[in-house]
XYZ file of N, CA, C and O in Angstrom:
608
model
N 36.062 -36.551 80.850
C 34.906 -37.359 81.231
C 33.659 -36.501 81.402
O 32.586 -36.909 81.015
N 33.838 -35.309 81.976
C 32.687 -34.428 82.157
C 32.087 -34.017 80.816
O 30.874 -33.954 80.676
N 32.942 -33.751 79.813
C 32.436 -33.380 78.502
C 31.598 -34.495 77.893
O 30.558 -34.239 77.304
N 32.030 -35.705 78.053
C 31.287 -36.848 77.534
C 29.939 -36.982 78.235
O 28.917 -37.219 77.593
N 29.933 -36.785 79.552
C 28.687 -36.862 80.308
C 27.710 -35.785 79.851
O 26.538 -36.073 79.605
N 28.180 -34.535 79.728
C 27.302 -33.444 79.307
C 26.802 -33.653 77.886
O 25.635 -33.405 77.597
N 27.674 -34.133 77.010
C 27.256 -34.399 75.635
C 26.175 -35.471 75.595
O 25.170 -35.328 74.908
N 26.390 -36.547 76.331
C 25.420 -37.645 76.351
C 24.104 -37.205 76.985
O 23.022 -37.533 76.467
N 24.177 -36.465 78.079
C 22.957 -36.010 78.765
C 22.158 -35.058 77.879
O 20.928 -35.192 77.748
N 22.839 -34.117 77.264
C 22.155 -33.152 76.410
C 21.577 -33.833 75.167
O 20.449 -33.545 74.762
N 22.324 -34.753 74.599
C 21.841 -35.494 73.431
C 20.638 -36.357 73.795
O 19.659 -36.424 73.038
N 20.689 -37.012 74.941
C 19.556 -37.814 75.395
C 18.313 -36.977 75.613
O 17.207 -37.374 75.230
N 18.485 -35.806 76.218
C 17.356 -34.894 76.434
C 16.762 -34.461 75.104
O 15.540 -34.517 74.908
N 17.621 -34.026 74.184
C 17.139 -33.589 72.876
C 16.408 -34.713 72.153
O 15.309 -34.512 71.625
N 16.988 -35.899 72.139
C 16.376 -37.035 71.439
C 15.030 -37.403 72.056
O 14.063 -37.675 71.338
N 14.958 -37.401 73.383
C 13.709 -37.769 74.057
C 12.599 -36.752 73.762
O 11.459 -37.141 73.441
N 12.911 -35.473 73.847
C 11.900 -34.441 73.583
C 11.490 -34.473 72.118
O 10.300 -34.373 71.797
N 12.451 -34.648 71.217
C 12.122 -34.699 69.790
C 11.277 -35.932 69.452
O 10.359 -35.852 68.631
N 11.562 -37.052 70.081
C 10.748 -38.245 69.869
C 9.322 -38.006 70.341
O 8.357 -38.341 69.646
N 9.183 -37.400 71.505
C 7.847 -37.104 72.034
C 7.108 -36.133 71.108
O 5.932 -36.332 70.797
N 7.799 -35.086 70.661
C 7.194 -34.129 69.734
C 6.753 -34.843 68.458
O 5.654 -34.607 67.945
N 7.591 -35.719 67.939
C 7.267 -36.443 66.705
C 6.008 -37.282 66.879
O 5.131 -37.282 66.006
N 5.903 -37.977 67.988
C 4.732 -38.823 68.232
C 3.468 -37.985 68.357
O 2.438 -38.281 67.741
N 3.535 -36.914 69.139
C 2.361 -36.053 69.325
C 1.944 -35.410 68.011
O 0.764 -35.405 67.655
N 2.899 -34.876 67.252
C 2.548 -34.219 65.993
C 2.018 -35.221 64.973
O 1.083 -34.923 64.232
N 2.590 -36.395 64.935
C 2.118 -37.426 64.012
C 0.657 -37.782 64.293
O -0.138 -37.949 63.367
N 0.309 -37.870 65.574
C -1.053 -38.266 65.953
C -2.040 -37.107 65.929
O -3.194 -37.284 65.542
N -1.613 -35.926 66.393
C -2.549 -34.823 66.612
C -2.355 -33.634 65.676
O -3.131 -32.684 65.731
N -1.309 -33.643 64.872
C -0.990 -32.530 63.977
C -0.839 -31.212 64.743
O -1.333 -30.173 64.307
N -0.130 -31.292 65.852
C 0.189 -30.088 66.625
C 1.422 -30.360 67.472
O 1.689 -31.502 67.851
N 2.176 -29.301 67.701
C 3.373 -29.393 68.527
C 3.162 -28.467 69.720
O 3.087 -27.253 69.541
N 3.057 -29.017 70.911
C 2.802 -28.177 72.091
C 3.966 -27.227 72.381
O 5.134 -27.609 72.284
N 3.613 -25.991 72.724
C 4.630 -24.994 73.077
C 5.500 -25.450 74.235
O 6.694 -25.169 74.256
N 4.905 -26.151 75.184
C 5.682 -26.518 76.366
C 6.749 -27.568 76.056
O 7.592 -27.870 76.888
N 6.750 -28.078 74.824
C 7.822 -28.974 74.396
C 8.838 -28.232 73.526
O 10.037 -28.386 73.701
N 8.356 -27.409 72.596
C 9.270 -26.751 71.658
C 9.952 -25.519 72.248
O 11.143 -25.287 71.982
N 9.251 -24.731 73.033
C 9.857 -23.501 73.571
C 11.019 -23.779 74.526
O 12.047 -23.093 74.435
N 10.908 -24.766 75.426
C 12.092 -25.079 76.243
C 13.285 -25.552 75.414
O 14.433 -25.286 75.779
N 13.025 -26.231 74.298
C 14.134 -26.633 73.432
C 14.880 -25.412 72.900
O 16.105 -25.432 72.775
N 14.143 -24.360 72.585
C 14.788 -23.128 72.129
C 15.644 -22.559 73.251
O 16.813 -22.224 73.047
N 15.071 -22.475 74.445
C 15.813 -21.932 75.586
C 17.055 -22.740 75.926
O 18.136 -22.178 76.143
N 16.913 -24.052 75.957
C 18.060 -24.915 76.271
C 19.114 -24.803 75.177
O 20.312 -24.738 75.455
N 18.662 -24.769 73.942
C 19.600 -24.642 72.835
C 20.414 -23.368 72.923
O 21.634 -23.377 72.742
N 19.746 -22.268 73.229
C 20.459 -20.993 73.339
C 21.334 -20.946 74.581
O 22.440 -20.398 74.558
N 20.844 -21.525 75.684
C 21.548 -21.403 76.959
C 22.768 -22.305 77.074
O 23.834 -21.856 77.518
N 22.637 -23.575 76.683
C 23.740 -24.484 77.007
C 24.255 -25.356 75.872
O 25.299 -25.973 76.019
N 23.576 -25.400 74.734
C 24.065 -26.297 73.683
C 25.439 -25.881 73.172
O 26.218 -26.716 72.728
N 25.757 -24.602 73.248
C 27.053 -24.123 72.790
C 28.217 -24.697 73.580
O 29.327 -24.820 73.062
N 27.969 -25.061 74.845
C 29.037 -25.650 75.663
C 29.476 -26.992 75.090
O 30.638 -27.363 75.195
N 28.558 -27.715 74.492
C 28.872 -29.021 73.917
C 29.276 -28.890 72.446
O 30.235 -29.502 72.002
N 28.556 -28.060 71.722
C 28.772 -27.976 70.277
C 29.916 -27.054 69.884
O 30.500 -27.221 68.822
N 30.195 -26.061 70.707
C 31.202 -25.069 70.349
C 30.687 -24.028 69.377
O 31.447 -23.177 68.911
N 29.403 -24.061 69.058
C 28.812 -23.084 68.142
C 28.531 -21.810 68.925
O 27.882 -21.831 69.971
N 29.000 -20.691 68.418
C 28.902 -19.414 69.123
C 27.444 -18.959 69.260
O 26.606 -19.241 68.404
N 27.188 -18.247 70.341
C 25.830 -17.755 70.617
C 25.273 -16.886 69.487
O 24.106 -17.069 69.115
N 26.028 -15.944 68.916
C 25.440 -15.145 67.829
C 24.959 -15.995 66.650
O 23.911 -15.727 66.074
N 25.711 -17.041 66.320
C 25.306 -17.928 65.230
C 24.010 -18.661 65.580
O 23.138 -18.861 64.737
N 23.878 -19.034 66.843
C 22.666 -19.735 67.278
C 21.487 -18.772 67.384
O 20.354 -19.143 67.072
N 21.727 -17.530 67.788
C 20.651 -16.527 67.832
C 20.132 -16.226 66.427
O 18.922 -16.153 66.208
N 21.052 -16.051 65.492
C 20.648 -15.826 64.098
C 19.869 -17.037 63.587
O 18.825 -16.888 62.938
N 20.349 -18.225 63.887
C 19.662 -19.442 63.465
C 18.250 -19.525 64.006
O 17.323 -19.936 63.300
N 18.089 -19.122 65.260
C 16.758 -19.166 65.870
C 15.799 -18.231 65.143
O 14.694 -18.622 64.764
N 16.228 -17.003 64.942
C 15.356 -16.020 64.301
C 15.073 -16.328 62.848
O 13.923 -16.286 62.401
N 16.113 -16.661 62.097
C 15.956 -16.933 60.672
C 15.060 -18.145 60.442
O 14.167 -18.120 59.592
N 15.293 -19.196 61.204
C 14.506 -20.408 61.003
C 13.035 -20.189 61.327
O 12.159 -20.639 60.583
N 12.760 -19.483 62.425
C 11.364 -19.214 62.774
C 10.699 -18.378 61.688
O 9.609 -18.706 61.206
N 11.341 -17.280 61.311
C 10.744 -16.382 60.321
C 10.548 -17.056 58.971
O 9.553 -16.804 58.292
N 11.468 -17.927 58.599
C 11.348 -18.620 57.323
C 10.107 -19.501 57.273
O 9.269 -19.365 56.376
N 9.947 -20.391 58.253
C 8.782 -21.286 58.218
C 7.489 -20.545 58.513
O 6.454 -20.846 57.909
N 7.537 -19.580 59.420
C 6.336 -18.796 59.692
C 5.913 -18.050 58.430
O 4.727 -18.027 58.082
N 6.876 -17.459 57.728
C 6.574 -16.706 56.511
C 5.992 -17.582 55.411
O 5.032 -17.198 54.738
N 6.560 -18.766 55.228
C 6.031 -19.687 54.218
C 4.610 -20.104 54.586
O 3.705 -20.118 53.740
N 4.406 -20.453 55.858
C 3.068 -20.849 56.300
C 2.056 -19.727 56.153
O 0.921 -19.949 55.712
N 2.458 -18.520 56.500
C 1.564 -17.360 56.395
C 1.238 -17.053 54.936
O 0.083 -16.782 54.597
N 2.235 -17.097 54.068
C 2.004 -16.828 52.642
C 1.047 -17.859 52.044
O 0.126 -17.500 51.294
N 1.245 -19.132 52.384
C 0.366 -20.175 51.864
C -1.065 -19.978 52.376
O -2.025 -20.130 51.613
N -1.180 -19.631 53.655
C -2.518 -19.416 54.213
C -3.223 -18.264 53.501
O -4.412 -18.353 53.190
N -2.519 -17.186 53.252
C -3.142 -16.033 52.565
C -3.490 -16.374 51.117
O -4.469 -15.871 50.577
N -2.689 -17.214 50.496
C -2.922 -17.582 49.106
C -4.080 -18.561 48.975
O -4.955 -18.409 48.130
N -4.108 -19.609 49.820
C -5.083 -20.683 49.692
C -6.165 -20.688 50.764
O -7.064 -21.504 50.718
N -6.025 -19.817 51.769
C -6.939 -19.767 52.912
C -7.016 -21.134 53.604
O -8.070 -21.591 54.021
N -5.849 -21.777 53.681
C -5.735 -23.109 54.267
C -4.364 -23.199 54.936
O -3.357 -22.789 54.364
N -4.343 -23.760 56.143
C -3.069 -23.871 56.852
C -2.234 -24.998 56.275
O -2.705 -26.104 56.054
N -0.954 -24.691 56.017
C -0.026 -25.706 55.512
C 1.031 -26.011 56.562
O 1.208 -27.148 56.966
N 1.734 -25.002 56.986
C 2.727 -25.145 58.053
C 2.187 -24.428 59.279
O 1.834 -23.258 59.205
N 2.171 -25.122 60.388
C 1.693 -24.500 61.616
C 2.809 -23.748 62.319
O 3.996 -23.908 62.018
N 2.434 -22.943 63.265
C 3.398 -22.172 64.043
C 4.274 -23.104 64.886
O 5.415 -22.776 65.195
N 3.765 -24.288 65.214
C 4.564 -25.267 65.954
C 5.756 -25.744 65.142
O 6.849 -25.950 65.687
N 5.569 -25.902 63.843
C 6.683 -26.280 62.972
C 7.743 -25.184 62.962
O 8.938 -25.469 63.005
N 7.301 -23.929 62.901
C 8.237 -22.803 62.918
C 9.008 -22.759 64.240
O 10.218 -22.500 64.256
N 8.346 -23.039 65.343
C 9.019 -23.033 66.642
C 10.005 -24.198 66.751
O 11.088 -24.040 67.316
N 9.651 -25.350 66.226
C 10.569 -26.484 66.256
C 11.793 -26.210 65.378
O 12.922 -26.535 65.748
N 11.584 -25.585 64.234
C 12.711 -25.225 63.380
C 13.577 -24.156 64.059
O 14.802 -24.161 63.922
N 12.931 -23.268 64.822
C 13.690 -22.287 65.605
C 14.555 -22.991 66.654
O 15.684 -22.566 66.922
N 14.047 -24.069 67.231
C 14.844 -24.852 68.176
C 16.073 -25.429 67.471
O 17.167 -25.453 68.033
N 15.890 -25.874 66.232
C 17.039 -26.383 65.466
C 18.077 -25.288 65.292
O 19.279 -25.524 65.443
N 17.627 -24.086 65.001
C 18.550 -22.969 64.871
C 19.250 -22.635 66.173
O 20.435 -22.287 66.189
N 18.522 -22.773 67.285
C 19.103 -22.493 68.602
C 20.164 -23.521 68.981
O 21.153 -23.191 69.635
N 19.981 -24.749 68.593
C 20.927 -25.812 68.927
C 22.109 -25.848 67.967
O 23.233 -26.132 68.366
N 21.843 -25.576 66.684
C 22.840 -25.843 65.650
C 23.402 -24.616 64.950
O 24.376 -24.719 64.218
N 22.761 -23.469 65.132
C 23.196 -22.282 64.412
C 22.617 -22.244 63.005
O 22.073 -23.224 62.507
N 22.781 -21.091 62.368
C 22.140 -20.884 61.075
C 22.760 -21.715 59.961
O 22.083 -22.055 58.993
N 24.031 -22.058 60.065
C 24.677 -22.774 58.959
C 24.169 -24.208 58.807
O 24.309 -24.792 57.727
N 23.594 -24.769 59.845
C 23.091 -26.145 59.772
C 21.647 -26.217 59.293
O 21.153 -27.317 59.015
N 20.975 -25.091 59.189
C 19.551 -25.112 58.840
C 19.261 -25.761 57.485
O 18.296 -26.524 57.374
N 20.054 -25.506 56.442
C 19.766 -26.206 55.173
C 19.843 -27.732 55.307
O 19.023 -28.444 54.717
N 20.781 -28.233 56.089
C 20.896 -29.683 56.275
C 19.691 -30.226 57.030
O 19.149 -31.285 56.670
N 19.259 -29.526 58.071
C 18.068 -29.955 58.823
C 16.866 -30.007 57.888
O 16.118 -30.988 57.872
N 16.687 -28.960 57.091
C 15.535 -28.902 56.189
C 15.630 -29.957 55.096
O 14.619 -30.575 54.740
N 16.814 -30.201 54.574
C 16.978 -31.236 53.547
C 16.616 -32.608 54.098
O 15.890 -33.380 53.450
N 17.101 -32.920 55.284
C 16.775 -34.208 55.911
C 15.280 -34.305 56.173
O 14.646 -35.322 55.858
N 14.695 -33.253 56.730
C 13.268 -33.260 57.065
C 12.398 -33.416 55.826
O 11.465 -34.233 55.811
N 12.689 -32.655 54.791
C 11.838 -32.733 53.595
C 12.024 -34.053 52.862
O 11.053 -34.621 52.360
N 13.250 -34.560 52.817
C 13.484 -35.851 52.159
C 12.742 -36.969 52.884
O 12.068 -37.797 52.246
N 12.851 -36.985 54.206
C 12.161 -38.026 54.976
C 10.641 -37.866 54.871
O 9.915 -38.858 54.730
N 10.162 -36.639 54.945
C 8.724 -36.394 54.836
C 8.170 -36.799 53.484
O 7.099 -37.412 53.392
N 8.885 -36.452 52.417
C 8.435 -36.832 51.075
C 8.468 -38.344 50.878
O 7.562 -38.916 50.269
N 9.504 -38.985 51.395
C 9.579 -40.452 51.290
C 8.421 -41.100 52.032
O 7.785 -42.037 51.524
N 8.133 -40.595 53.224
C 7.012 -41.140 53.993
C 5.697 -40.928 53.244
O 4.865 -41.836 53.162
N 5.504 -39.722 52.703
C 4.265 -39.420 51.990
C 4.088 -40.321 50.776
O 2.972 -40.753 50.471
N 5.180 -40.632 50.103
C 5.106 -41.480 48.918
C 4.840 -42.938 49.257
O 4.210 -43.651 48.481
N 5.319 -43.376 50.424
C 5.242 -44.795 50.769
C 4.118 -45.160 51.732
O 3.834 -46.343 51.908
N 3.502 -44.187 52.348
C 2.512 -44.508 53.372
C 1.226 -45.059 52.768
O 0.839 -44.680 51.663
N 0.575 -45.917 53.539
C -0.756 -46.361 53.099
C -1.726 -45.191 53.219
O -1.548 -44.312 54.044
N -2.726 -45.166 52.393
C -3.692 -44.070 52.442
C -3.096 -42.778 51.933
O -3.304 -41.727 52.502
N -2.324 -42.864 50.856
C -1.632 -41.689 50.333
C -2.579 -40.591 49.888
O -2.156 -39.469 49.690
N -3.849 -40.890 49.738
C -4.806 -39.870 49.345
C -5.106 -38.873 50.449
O -5.733 -37.855 50.218
N -4.672 -39.181 51.647
C -4.890 -38.248 52.753
C -4.160 -36.948 52.460
O -3.043 -36.943 51.967
N -4.801 -35.855 52.819
C -4.249 -34.561 52.477
C -3.200 -34.093 53.477
O -2.183 -33.532 53.096
N -3.420 -34.313 54.750
C -2.546 -33.753 55.785
C -1.380 -34.684 56.097
O -1.526 -35.889 56.157
N -0.243 -34.057 56.312
C 0.956 -34.784 56.708
C 1.679 -33.935 57.748
O 1.979 -32.770 57.490
N 1.925 -34.500 58.889
C 2.654 -33.778 59.939
C 4.107 -33.607 59.511
O 4.741 -34.551 59.045
N 4.630 -32.405 59.669
C 6.019 -32.124 59.308
C 6.941 -32.175 60.523
O 8.147 -32.370 60.390
N 6.371 -32.039 61.720
C 7.165 -32.035 62.949
C 8.035 -33.259 63.153
O 9.191 -33.122 63.560
N 7.532 -34.473 62.882
C 8.392 -35.642 63.064
C 9.665 -35.586 62.222
O 10.731 -36.002 62.665
N 9.548 -35.049 61.045
C 10.686 -35.002 60.130
C 11.644 -33.871 60.519
O 12.872 -34.037 60.408
N 11.099 -32.745 60.977
C 11.964 -31.680 61.506
C 12.720 -32.169 62.738
O 13.910 -31.893 62.891
N 12.015 -32.882 63.598
C 12.653 -33.412 64.813
C 13.772 -34.381 64.441
O 14.867 -34.334 65.026
N 13.535 -35.235 63.456
C 14.568 -36.182 63.015
C 15.761 -35.434 62.434
O 16.920 -35.764 62.727
N 15.495 -34.419 61.624
C 16.584 -33.633 61.046
C 17.411 -32.941 62.108
O 18.652 -32.907 62.023
N 16.753 -32.419 63.133
C 17.453 -31.767 64.241
C 18.349 -32.761 64.967
O 19.531 -32.490 65.198
N 17.815 -33.911 65.326
C 18.597 -34.902 66.077
C 19.760 -35.426 65.228
O 20.888 -35.546 65.731
N 19.524 -35.705 63.970
C 20.592 -36.219 63.107
C 21.717 -35.195 62.973
O 22.900 -35.528 63.108
N 21.359 -33.946 62.751
C 22.385 -32.905 62.617
C 23.103 -32.665 63.944
O 24.310 -32.404 63.958
N 22.388 -32.747 65.062
C 23.029 -32.606 66.372
C 24.033 -33.740 66.593
O 25.135 -33.509 67.088
N 23.669 -34.956 66.241
C 24.584 -36.084 66.379
C 25.854 -35.873 65.544
O 26.958 -36.222 65.989
N 25.703 -35.305 64.370
C 26.882 -34.997 63.549
C 27.798 -34.015 64.264
O 29.014 -34.158 64.203
N 27.210 -33.028 64.944
C 28.020 -32.037 65.666
C 28.712 -32.687 66.847
O 29.919 -32.514 67.060
N 27.951 -33.432 67.648
C 28.492 -34.030 68.881
C 29.538 -35.090 68.556
O 30.586 -35.158 69.209
N 29.279 -35.898 67.545
C 30.214 -36.963 67.188
C 31.349 -36.451 66.285
O 32.264 -37.201 65.971
N 31.224 -35.195 65.854
C 32.234 -34.547 65.018
C 32.467 -35.305 63.705
O 33.594 -35.567 63.305
N 31.337 -35.651 63.056
C 31.429 -36.336 61.752
C 30.812 -35.481 60.666
O 30.099 -34.583 60.884
């Protein structure tokens, strides 16, 4: 019973913070540190108790995911002198690595990019240049976490 309670509580916390991040990023095109950084800490500190994913795998996931998105964003900025991926996206992806480990990162990114591209194709005002990526990263994180918790 305790395992079920901890799983539900941790999942509820993750879903609530990710929903809030998605709403803020969708409206303001920014992800506040005070939302994403605690997710990294919580993911590293206690998500392993529910998921069974070892700390080294989650530490590698945190570092690799941050460096990957930060590097892509930095390269694009140097090439085009225009921001494409913000540091908030890199921190949110690092949270995904902290919660899920490095092996889940391709699934998180696949879900996020598929949902983001679908939204971009279907949204009204498609001529708009900017599209927030945080909502889709947050969705990918929550979906992949649910797969871990529900063991599907």
